[in-house]
PDB file of C-alpha atoms and ligand atoms in Angstrom:
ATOM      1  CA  UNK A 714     -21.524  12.511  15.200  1.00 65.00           C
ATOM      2  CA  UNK A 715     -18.100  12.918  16.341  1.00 86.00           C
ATOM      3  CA  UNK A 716     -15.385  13.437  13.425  1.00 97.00           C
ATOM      4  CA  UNK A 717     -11.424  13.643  15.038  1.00 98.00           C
ATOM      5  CA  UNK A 718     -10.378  16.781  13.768  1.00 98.00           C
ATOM      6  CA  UNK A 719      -7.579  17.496  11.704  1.00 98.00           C
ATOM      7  CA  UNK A 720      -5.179  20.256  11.523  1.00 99.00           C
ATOM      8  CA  UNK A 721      -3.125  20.659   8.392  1.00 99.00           C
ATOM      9  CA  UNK A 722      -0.439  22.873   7.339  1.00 98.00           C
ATOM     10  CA  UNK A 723       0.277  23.607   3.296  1.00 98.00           C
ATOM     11  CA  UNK A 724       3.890  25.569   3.312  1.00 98.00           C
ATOM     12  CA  UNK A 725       3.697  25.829  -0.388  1.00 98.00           C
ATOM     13  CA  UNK A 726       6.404  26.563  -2.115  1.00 98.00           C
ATOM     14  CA  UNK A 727       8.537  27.645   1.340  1.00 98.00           C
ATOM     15  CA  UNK A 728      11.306  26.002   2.977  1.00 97.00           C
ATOM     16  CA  UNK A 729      14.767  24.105   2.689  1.00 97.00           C
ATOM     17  CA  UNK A 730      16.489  21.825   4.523  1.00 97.00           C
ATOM     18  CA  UNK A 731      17.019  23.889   7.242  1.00 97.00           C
ATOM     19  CA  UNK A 732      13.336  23.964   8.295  1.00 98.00           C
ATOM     20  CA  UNK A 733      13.424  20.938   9.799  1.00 98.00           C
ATOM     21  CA  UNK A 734      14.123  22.181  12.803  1.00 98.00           C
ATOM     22  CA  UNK A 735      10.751  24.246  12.693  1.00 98.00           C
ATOM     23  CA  UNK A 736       8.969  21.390  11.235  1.00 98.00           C
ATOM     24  CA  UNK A 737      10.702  19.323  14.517  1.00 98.00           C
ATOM     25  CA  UNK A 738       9.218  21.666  16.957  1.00 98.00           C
ATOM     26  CA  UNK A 739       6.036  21.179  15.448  1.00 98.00           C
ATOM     27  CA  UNK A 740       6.169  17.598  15.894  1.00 98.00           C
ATOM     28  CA  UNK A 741       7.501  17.991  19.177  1.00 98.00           C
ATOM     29  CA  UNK A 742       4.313  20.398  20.601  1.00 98.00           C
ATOM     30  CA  UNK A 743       2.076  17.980  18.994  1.00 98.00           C
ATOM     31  CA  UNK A 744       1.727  16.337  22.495  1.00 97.00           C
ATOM     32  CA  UNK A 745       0.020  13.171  23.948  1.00 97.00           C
ATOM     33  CA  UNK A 746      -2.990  16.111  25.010  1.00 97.00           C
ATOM     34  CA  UNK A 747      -3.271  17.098  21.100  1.00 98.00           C
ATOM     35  CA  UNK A 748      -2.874  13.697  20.207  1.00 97.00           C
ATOM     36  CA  UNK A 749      -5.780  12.573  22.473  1.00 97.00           C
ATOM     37  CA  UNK A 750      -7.532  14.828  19.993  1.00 97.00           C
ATOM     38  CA  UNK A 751      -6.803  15.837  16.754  1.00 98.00           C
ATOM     39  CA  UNK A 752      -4.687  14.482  13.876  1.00 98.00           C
ATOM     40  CA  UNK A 753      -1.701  17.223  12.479  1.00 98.00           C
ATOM     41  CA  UNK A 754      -0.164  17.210   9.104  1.00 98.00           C
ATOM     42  CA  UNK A 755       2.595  19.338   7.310  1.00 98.00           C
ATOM     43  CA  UNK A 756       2.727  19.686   3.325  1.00 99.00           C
ATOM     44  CA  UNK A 757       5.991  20.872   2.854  1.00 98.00           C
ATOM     45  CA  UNK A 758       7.615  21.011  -0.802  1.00 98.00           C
ATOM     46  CA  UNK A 759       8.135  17.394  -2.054  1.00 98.00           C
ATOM     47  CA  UNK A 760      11.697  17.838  -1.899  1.00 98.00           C
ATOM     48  CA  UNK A 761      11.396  17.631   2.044  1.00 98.00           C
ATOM     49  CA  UNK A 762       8.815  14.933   2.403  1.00 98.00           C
ATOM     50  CA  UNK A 763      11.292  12.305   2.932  1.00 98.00           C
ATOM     51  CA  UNK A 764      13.351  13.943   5.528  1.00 98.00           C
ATOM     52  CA  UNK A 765      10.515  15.325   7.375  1.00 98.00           C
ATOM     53  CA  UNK A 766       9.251  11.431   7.244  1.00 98.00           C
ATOM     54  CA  UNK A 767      11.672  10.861   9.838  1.00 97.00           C
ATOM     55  CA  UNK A 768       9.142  12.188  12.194  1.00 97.00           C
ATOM     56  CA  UNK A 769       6.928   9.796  13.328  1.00 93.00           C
ATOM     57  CA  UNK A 770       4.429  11.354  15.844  1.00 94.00           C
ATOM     58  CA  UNK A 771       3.077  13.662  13.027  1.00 97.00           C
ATOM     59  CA  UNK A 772       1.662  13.071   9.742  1.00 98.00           C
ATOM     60  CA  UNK A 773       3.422  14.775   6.378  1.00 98.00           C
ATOM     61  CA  UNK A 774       2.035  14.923   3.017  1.00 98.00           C
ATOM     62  CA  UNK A 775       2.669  16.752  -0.775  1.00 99.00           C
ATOM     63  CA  UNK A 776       0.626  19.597  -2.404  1.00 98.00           C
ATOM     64  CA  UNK A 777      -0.328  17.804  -5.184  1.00 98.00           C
ATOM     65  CA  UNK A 778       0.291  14.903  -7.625  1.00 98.00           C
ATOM     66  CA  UNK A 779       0.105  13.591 -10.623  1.00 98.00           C
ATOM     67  CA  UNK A 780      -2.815  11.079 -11.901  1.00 98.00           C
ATOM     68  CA  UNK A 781      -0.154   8.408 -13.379  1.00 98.00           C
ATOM     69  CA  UNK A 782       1.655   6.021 -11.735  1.00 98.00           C
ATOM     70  CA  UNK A 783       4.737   6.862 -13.518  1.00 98.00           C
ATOM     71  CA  UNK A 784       5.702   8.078 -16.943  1.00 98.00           C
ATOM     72  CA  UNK A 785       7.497  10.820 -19.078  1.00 98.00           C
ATOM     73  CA  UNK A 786       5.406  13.780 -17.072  1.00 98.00           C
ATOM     74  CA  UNK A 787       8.551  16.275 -16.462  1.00 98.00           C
ATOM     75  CA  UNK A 788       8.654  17.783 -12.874  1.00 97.00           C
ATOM     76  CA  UNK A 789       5.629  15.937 -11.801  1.00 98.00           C
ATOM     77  CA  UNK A 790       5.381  13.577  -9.377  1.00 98.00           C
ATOM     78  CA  UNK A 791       3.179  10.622  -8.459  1.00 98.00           C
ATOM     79  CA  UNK A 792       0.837   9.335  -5.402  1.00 99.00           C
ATOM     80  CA  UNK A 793       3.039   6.684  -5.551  1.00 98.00           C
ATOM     81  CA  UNK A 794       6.149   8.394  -4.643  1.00 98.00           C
ATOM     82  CA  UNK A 795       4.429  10.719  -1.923  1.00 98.00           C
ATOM     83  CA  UNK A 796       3.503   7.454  -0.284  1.00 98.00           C
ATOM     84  CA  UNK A 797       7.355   5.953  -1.423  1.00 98.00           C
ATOM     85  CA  UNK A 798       8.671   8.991   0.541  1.00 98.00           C
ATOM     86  CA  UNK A 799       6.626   8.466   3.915  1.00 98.00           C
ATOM     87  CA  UNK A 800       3.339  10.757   3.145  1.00 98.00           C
ATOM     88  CA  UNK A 801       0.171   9.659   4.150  1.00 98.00           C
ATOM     89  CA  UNK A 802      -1.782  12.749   2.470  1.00 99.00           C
ATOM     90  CA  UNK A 803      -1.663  14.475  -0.586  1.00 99.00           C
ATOM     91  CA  UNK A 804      -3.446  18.313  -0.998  1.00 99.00           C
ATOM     92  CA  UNK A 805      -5.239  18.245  -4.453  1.00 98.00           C
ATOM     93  CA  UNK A 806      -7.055  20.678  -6.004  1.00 98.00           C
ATOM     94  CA  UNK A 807      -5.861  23.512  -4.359  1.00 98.00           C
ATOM     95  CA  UNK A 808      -6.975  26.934  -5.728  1.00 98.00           C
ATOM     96  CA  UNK A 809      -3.156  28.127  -6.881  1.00 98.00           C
ATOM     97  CA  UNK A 810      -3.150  24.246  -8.721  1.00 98.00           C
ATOM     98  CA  UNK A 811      -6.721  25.077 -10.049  1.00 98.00           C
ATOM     99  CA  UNK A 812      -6.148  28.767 -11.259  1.00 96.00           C
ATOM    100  CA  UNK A 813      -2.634  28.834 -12.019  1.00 97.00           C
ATOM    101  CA  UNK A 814      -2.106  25.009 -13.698  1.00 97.00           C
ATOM    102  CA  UNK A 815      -6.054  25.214 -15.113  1.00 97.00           C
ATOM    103  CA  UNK A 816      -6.813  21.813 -12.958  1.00 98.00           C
ATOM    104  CA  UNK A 817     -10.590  20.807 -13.120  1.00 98.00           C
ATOM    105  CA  UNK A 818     -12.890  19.251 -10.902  1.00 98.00           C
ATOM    106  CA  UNK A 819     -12.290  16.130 -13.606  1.00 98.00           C
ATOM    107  CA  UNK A 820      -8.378  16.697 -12.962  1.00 98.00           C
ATOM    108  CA  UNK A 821      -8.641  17.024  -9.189  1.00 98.00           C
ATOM    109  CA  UNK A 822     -11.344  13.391  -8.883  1.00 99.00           C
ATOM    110  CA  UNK A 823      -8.153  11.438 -10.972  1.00 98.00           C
ATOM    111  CA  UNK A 824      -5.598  13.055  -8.618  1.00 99.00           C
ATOM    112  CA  UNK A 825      -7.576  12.010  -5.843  1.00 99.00           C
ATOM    113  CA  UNK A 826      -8.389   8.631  -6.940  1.00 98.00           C
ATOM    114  CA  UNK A 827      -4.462   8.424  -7.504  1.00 99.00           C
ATOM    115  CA  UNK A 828      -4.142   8.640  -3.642  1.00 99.00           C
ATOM    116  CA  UNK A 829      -6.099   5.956  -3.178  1.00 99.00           C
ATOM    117  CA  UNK A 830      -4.474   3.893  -5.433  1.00 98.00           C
ATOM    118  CA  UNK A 831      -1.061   4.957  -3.669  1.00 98.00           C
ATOM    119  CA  UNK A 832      -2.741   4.319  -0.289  1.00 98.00           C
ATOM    120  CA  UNK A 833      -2.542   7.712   1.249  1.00 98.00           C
ATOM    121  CA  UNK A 834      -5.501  10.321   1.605  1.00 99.00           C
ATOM    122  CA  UNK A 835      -6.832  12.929  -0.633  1.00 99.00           C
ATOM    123  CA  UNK A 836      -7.196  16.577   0.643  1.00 99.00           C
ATOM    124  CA  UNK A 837      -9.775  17.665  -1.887  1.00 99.00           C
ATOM    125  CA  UNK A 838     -10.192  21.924  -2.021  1.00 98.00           C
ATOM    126  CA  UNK A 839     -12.876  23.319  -3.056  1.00 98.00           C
ATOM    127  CA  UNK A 840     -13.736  27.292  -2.969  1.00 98.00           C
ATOM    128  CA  UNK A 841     -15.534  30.323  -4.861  1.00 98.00           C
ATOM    129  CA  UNK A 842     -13.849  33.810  -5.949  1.00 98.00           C
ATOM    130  CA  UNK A 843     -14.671  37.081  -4.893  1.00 97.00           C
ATOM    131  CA  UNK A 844     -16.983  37.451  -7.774  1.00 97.00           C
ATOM    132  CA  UNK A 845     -18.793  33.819  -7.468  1.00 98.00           C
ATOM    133  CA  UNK A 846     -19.196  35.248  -3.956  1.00 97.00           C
ATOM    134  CA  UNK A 847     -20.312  38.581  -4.506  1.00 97.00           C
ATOM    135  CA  UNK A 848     -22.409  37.119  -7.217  1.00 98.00           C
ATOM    136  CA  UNK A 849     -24.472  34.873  -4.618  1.00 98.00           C
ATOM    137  CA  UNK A 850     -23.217  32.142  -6.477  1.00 98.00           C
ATOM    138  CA  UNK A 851     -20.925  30.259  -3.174  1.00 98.00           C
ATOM    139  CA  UNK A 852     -23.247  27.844  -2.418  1.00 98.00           C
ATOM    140  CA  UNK A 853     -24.021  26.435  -5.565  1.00 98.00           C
ATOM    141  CA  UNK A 854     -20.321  26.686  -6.853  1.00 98.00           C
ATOM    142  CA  UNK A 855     -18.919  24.376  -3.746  1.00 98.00           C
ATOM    143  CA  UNK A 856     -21.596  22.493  -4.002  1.00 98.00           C
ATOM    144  CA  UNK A 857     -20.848  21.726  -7.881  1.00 98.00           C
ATOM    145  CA  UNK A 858     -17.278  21.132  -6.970  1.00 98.00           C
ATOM    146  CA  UNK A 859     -17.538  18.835  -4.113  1.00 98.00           C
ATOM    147  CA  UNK A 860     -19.896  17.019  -6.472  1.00 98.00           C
ATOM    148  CA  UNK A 861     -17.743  17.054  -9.404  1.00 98.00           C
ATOM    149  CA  UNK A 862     -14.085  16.994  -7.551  1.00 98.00           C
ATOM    150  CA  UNK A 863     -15.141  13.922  -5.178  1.00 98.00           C
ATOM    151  CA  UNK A 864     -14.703  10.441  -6.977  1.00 98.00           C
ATOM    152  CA  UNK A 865     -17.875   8.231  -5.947  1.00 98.00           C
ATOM    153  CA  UNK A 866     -15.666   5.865  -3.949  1.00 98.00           C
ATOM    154  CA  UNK A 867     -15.066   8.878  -1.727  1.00 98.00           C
ATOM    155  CA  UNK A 868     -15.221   8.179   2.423  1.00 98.00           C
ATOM    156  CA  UNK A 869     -14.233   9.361   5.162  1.00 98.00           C
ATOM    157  CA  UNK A 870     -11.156   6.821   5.938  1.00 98.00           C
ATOM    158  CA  UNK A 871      -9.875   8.144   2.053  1.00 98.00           C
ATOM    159  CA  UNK A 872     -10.948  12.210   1.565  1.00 99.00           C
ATOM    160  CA  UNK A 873     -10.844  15.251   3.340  1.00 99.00           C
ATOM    161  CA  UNK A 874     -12.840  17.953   2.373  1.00 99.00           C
ATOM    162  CA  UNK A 875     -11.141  21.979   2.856  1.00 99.00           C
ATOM    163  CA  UNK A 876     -13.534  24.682   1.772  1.00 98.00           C
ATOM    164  CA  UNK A 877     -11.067  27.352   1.327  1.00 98.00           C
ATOM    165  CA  UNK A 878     -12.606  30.718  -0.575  1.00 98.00           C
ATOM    166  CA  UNK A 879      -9.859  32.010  -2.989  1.00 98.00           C
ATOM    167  CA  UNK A 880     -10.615  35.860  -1.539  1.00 97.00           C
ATOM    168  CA  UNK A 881      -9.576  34.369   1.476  1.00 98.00           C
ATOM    169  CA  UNK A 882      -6.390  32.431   0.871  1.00 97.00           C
ATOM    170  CA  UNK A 883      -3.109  34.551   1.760  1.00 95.00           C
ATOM    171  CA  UNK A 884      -4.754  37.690   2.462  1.00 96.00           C
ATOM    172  CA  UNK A 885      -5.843  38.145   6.038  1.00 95.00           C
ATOM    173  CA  UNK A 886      -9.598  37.723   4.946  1.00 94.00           C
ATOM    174  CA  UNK A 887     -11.789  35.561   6.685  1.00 94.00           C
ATOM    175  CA  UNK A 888     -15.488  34.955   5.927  1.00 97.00           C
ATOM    176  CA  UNK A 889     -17.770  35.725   8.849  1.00 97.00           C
ATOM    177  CA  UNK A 890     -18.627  32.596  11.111  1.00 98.00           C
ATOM    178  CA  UNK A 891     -22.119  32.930   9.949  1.00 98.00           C
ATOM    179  CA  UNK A 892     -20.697  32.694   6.356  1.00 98.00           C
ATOM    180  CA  UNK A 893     -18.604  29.331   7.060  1.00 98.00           C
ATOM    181  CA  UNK A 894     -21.151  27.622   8.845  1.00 98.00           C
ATOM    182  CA  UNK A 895     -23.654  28.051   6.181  1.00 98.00           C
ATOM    183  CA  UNK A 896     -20.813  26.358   3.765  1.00 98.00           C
ATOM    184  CA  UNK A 897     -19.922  24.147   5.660  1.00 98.00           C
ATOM    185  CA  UNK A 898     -23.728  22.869   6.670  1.00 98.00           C
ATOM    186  CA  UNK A 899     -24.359  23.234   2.928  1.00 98.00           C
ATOM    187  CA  UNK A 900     -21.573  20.838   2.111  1.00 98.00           C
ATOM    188  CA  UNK A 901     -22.663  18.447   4.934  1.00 98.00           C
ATOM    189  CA  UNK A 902     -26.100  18.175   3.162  1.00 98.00           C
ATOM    190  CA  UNK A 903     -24.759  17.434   0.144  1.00 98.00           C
ATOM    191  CA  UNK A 904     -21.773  14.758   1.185  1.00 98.00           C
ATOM    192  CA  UNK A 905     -24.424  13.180   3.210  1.00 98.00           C
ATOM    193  CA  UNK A 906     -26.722  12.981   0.252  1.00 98.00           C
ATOM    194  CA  UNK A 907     -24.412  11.321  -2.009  1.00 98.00           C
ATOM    195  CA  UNK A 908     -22.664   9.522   0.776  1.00 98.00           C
ATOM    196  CA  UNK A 909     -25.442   8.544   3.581  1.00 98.00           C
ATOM    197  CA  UNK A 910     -24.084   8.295   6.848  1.00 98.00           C
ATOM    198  CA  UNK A 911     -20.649   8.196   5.902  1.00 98.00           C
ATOM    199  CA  UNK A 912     -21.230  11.383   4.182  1.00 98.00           C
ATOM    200  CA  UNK A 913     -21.541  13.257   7.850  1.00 98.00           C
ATOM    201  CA  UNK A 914     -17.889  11.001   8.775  1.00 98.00           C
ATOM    202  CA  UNK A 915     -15.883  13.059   6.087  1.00 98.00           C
ATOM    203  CA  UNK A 916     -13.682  15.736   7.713  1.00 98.00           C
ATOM    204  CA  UNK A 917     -14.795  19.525   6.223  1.00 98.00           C
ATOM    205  CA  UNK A 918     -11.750  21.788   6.977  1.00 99.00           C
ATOM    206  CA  UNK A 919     -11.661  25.363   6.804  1.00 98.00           C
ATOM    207  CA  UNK A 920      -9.035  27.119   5.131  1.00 98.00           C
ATOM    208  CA  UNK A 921      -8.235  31.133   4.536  1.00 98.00           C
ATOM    209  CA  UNK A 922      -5.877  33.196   6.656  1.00 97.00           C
ATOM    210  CA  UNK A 923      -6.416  31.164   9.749  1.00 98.00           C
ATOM    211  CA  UNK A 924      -4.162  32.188  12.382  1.00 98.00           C
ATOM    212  CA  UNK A 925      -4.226  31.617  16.106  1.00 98.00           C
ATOM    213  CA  UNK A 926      -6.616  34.999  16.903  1.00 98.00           C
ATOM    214  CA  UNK A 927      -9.369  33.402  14.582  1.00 98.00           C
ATOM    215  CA  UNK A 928      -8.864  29.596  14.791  1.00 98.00           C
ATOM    216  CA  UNK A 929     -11.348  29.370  18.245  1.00 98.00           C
ATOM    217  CA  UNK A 930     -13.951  31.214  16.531  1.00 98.00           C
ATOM    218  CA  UNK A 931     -13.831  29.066  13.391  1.00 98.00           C
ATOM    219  CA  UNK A 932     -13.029  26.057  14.485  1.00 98.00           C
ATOM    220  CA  UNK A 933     -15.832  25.994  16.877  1.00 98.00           C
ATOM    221  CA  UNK A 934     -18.470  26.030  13.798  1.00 98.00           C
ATOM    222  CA  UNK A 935     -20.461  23.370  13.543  1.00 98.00           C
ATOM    223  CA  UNK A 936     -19.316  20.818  10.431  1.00 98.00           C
ATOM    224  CA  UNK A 937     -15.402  22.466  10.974  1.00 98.00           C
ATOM    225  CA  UNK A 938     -13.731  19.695  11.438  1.00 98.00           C
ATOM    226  CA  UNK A 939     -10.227  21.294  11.663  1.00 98.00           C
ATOM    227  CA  UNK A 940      -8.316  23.860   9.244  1.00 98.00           C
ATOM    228  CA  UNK A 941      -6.555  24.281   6.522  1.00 98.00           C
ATOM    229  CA  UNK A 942      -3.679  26.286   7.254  1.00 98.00           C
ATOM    230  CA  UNK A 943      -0.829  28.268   4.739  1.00 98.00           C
ATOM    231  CA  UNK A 944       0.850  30.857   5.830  1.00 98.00           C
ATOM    232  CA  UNK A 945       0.666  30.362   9.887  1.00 98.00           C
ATOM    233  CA  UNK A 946       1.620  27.049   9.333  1.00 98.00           C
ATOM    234  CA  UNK A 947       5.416  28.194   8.303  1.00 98.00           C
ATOM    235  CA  UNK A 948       5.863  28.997  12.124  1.00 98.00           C
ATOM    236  CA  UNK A 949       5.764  26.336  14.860  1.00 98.00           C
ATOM    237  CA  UNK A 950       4.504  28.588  17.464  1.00 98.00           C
ATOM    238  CA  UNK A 951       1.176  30.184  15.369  1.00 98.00           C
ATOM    239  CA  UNK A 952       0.520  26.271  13.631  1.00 98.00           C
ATOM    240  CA  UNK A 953       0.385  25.353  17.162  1.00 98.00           C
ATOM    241  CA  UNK A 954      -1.923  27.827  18.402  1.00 98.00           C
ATOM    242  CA  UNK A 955      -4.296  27.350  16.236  1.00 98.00           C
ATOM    243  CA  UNK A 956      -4.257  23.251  16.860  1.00 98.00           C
ATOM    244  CA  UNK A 957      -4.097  23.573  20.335  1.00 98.00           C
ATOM    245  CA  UNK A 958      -7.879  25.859  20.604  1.00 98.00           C
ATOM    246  CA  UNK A 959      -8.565  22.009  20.688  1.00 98.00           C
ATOM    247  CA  UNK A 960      -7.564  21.721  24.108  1.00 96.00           C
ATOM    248  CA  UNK A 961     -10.452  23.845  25.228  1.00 93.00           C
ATOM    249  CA  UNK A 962     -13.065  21.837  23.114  1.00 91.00           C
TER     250      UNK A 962
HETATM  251  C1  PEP B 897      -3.758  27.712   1.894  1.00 63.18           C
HETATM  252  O1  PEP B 897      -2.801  27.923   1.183  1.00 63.18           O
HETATM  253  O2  PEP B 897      -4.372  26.631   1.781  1.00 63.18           O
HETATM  254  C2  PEP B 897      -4.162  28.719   2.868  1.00 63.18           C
HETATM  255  C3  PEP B 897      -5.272  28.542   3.520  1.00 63.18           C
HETATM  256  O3  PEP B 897      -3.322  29.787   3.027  1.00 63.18           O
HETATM  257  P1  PEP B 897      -3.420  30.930   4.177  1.00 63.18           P
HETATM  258  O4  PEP B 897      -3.695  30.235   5.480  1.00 63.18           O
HETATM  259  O5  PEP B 897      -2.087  31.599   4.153  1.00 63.18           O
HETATM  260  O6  PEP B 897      -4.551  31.829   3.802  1.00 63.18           O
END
């Protein structure tokens, strides 16, 4: 089964105005060779969506949204007004929404059904602590929360999947290869499971300190279908070496 790979970049809360010009050079090394190949996509803060829009050759999306379509939920915003602005993808369920804004797996299925309603994709992320992990428990925690998190109208033209263990976002960690491809094959089982055939469609990214000097090795793993990327994503030149290990696939 062949799944086009997608590279995604999650600046957080980084970034003005003036980053457009690194966010244009991105777009600009995302060439007809990486197009042949793999889909890209920036998340920068919502405030830049719009501008960054502008940009047609690359996808953009927000870090999270709200489940409403609209209402009196201060400093929130809606699927609807990611897809309003130009974005075509929305992160939810990222660990720092999870841990720091107490989102559950119930939380993180409305947010992504809100995509779909919006018409734009779901990035649904998924990952165990360093204590689930040292605990044995990895396995069976993803596998809860890509149960729980995915809304049974899930595919693979409406969700992407990023396994992305906490231990590992931010902090130069990286689990072995061994490690990821036993997630990831574990999370194949179980989308295909629920899913069927469209279940081995659904893009599984990786995500945790990728950076160009890892992204061969891990992207290489079977059921990697691209990364999830924070921190090197901020820089044009190490977002595009990790995307372009592609080129030698
Ligand atoms: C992330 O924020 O999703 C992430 C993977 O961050 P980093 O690449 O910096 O570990």
């Amino acid at each position: 089964m062949t799944v086009r790979p997608l590279v995604a970049g999650n600046w957080k809360m980084n970034g003005a105005l003036e980053s457009f010009e690194e966010f244009s050079k991105i777009a600009a090394g995302y060439d007809a060779a990486l197009a042949e190949k793999i889909d890209m996509l920036v998340c920068p803060p919502a405030v830049l969506l719009a501008k960054f829009a502008e940009v047609k050759n690359i996808a953009v999306g927000a870090q999270n949204c709200h489940s409403a379509v609209s209402g009196a939920f201060t400093g929130d915003i809606s699927a609807e007004m990611v897809a309003d602005a130009g974005g075509t993808y929305v992160l939810v369920g990222h660990s720092e929404r999870r841990e720091g804004y107490g989102e559950t797996d119930a939380d993180v299925a409305a947010k992504a059904e809100a995509a779909w309603r919006a018409g734009i994709i779901a990035v649904v992320c998924i990952g165990e602590s360093l204590e689930q992990r040292e605990a044995g428990e990895t396995i069976a925690v993803v596998t809860e929360q890509v149960t729980k998190s995915l809304p049974d109208a899930s595919n693979s033209e409406n969700t992407v999947v990023a396994y992305e263990p906490i231990w590992a976002i931010g902090t130069g960690k990286t689990p072995t290869a061994d490690d990821v491809a036993e997630v990831h094959a574990a999370l194949r089982k179980s989308l295909e499971e629920r899913f069927g055939e469209d279940g081995s469609k659904i893009r599984l990214l990786y995500g945790g300190s990728v950076k160009p000097s890892n992204a061969a090795e891990l992207l290489a793993l079977p059921n990697v279908n691209g990364a999830l990327v924070g921190g090197a994503s901020l820089k044009a030149a190490d977002f595009l070496g990790i995307a372009e290990v592609y080129k030698n696939f």
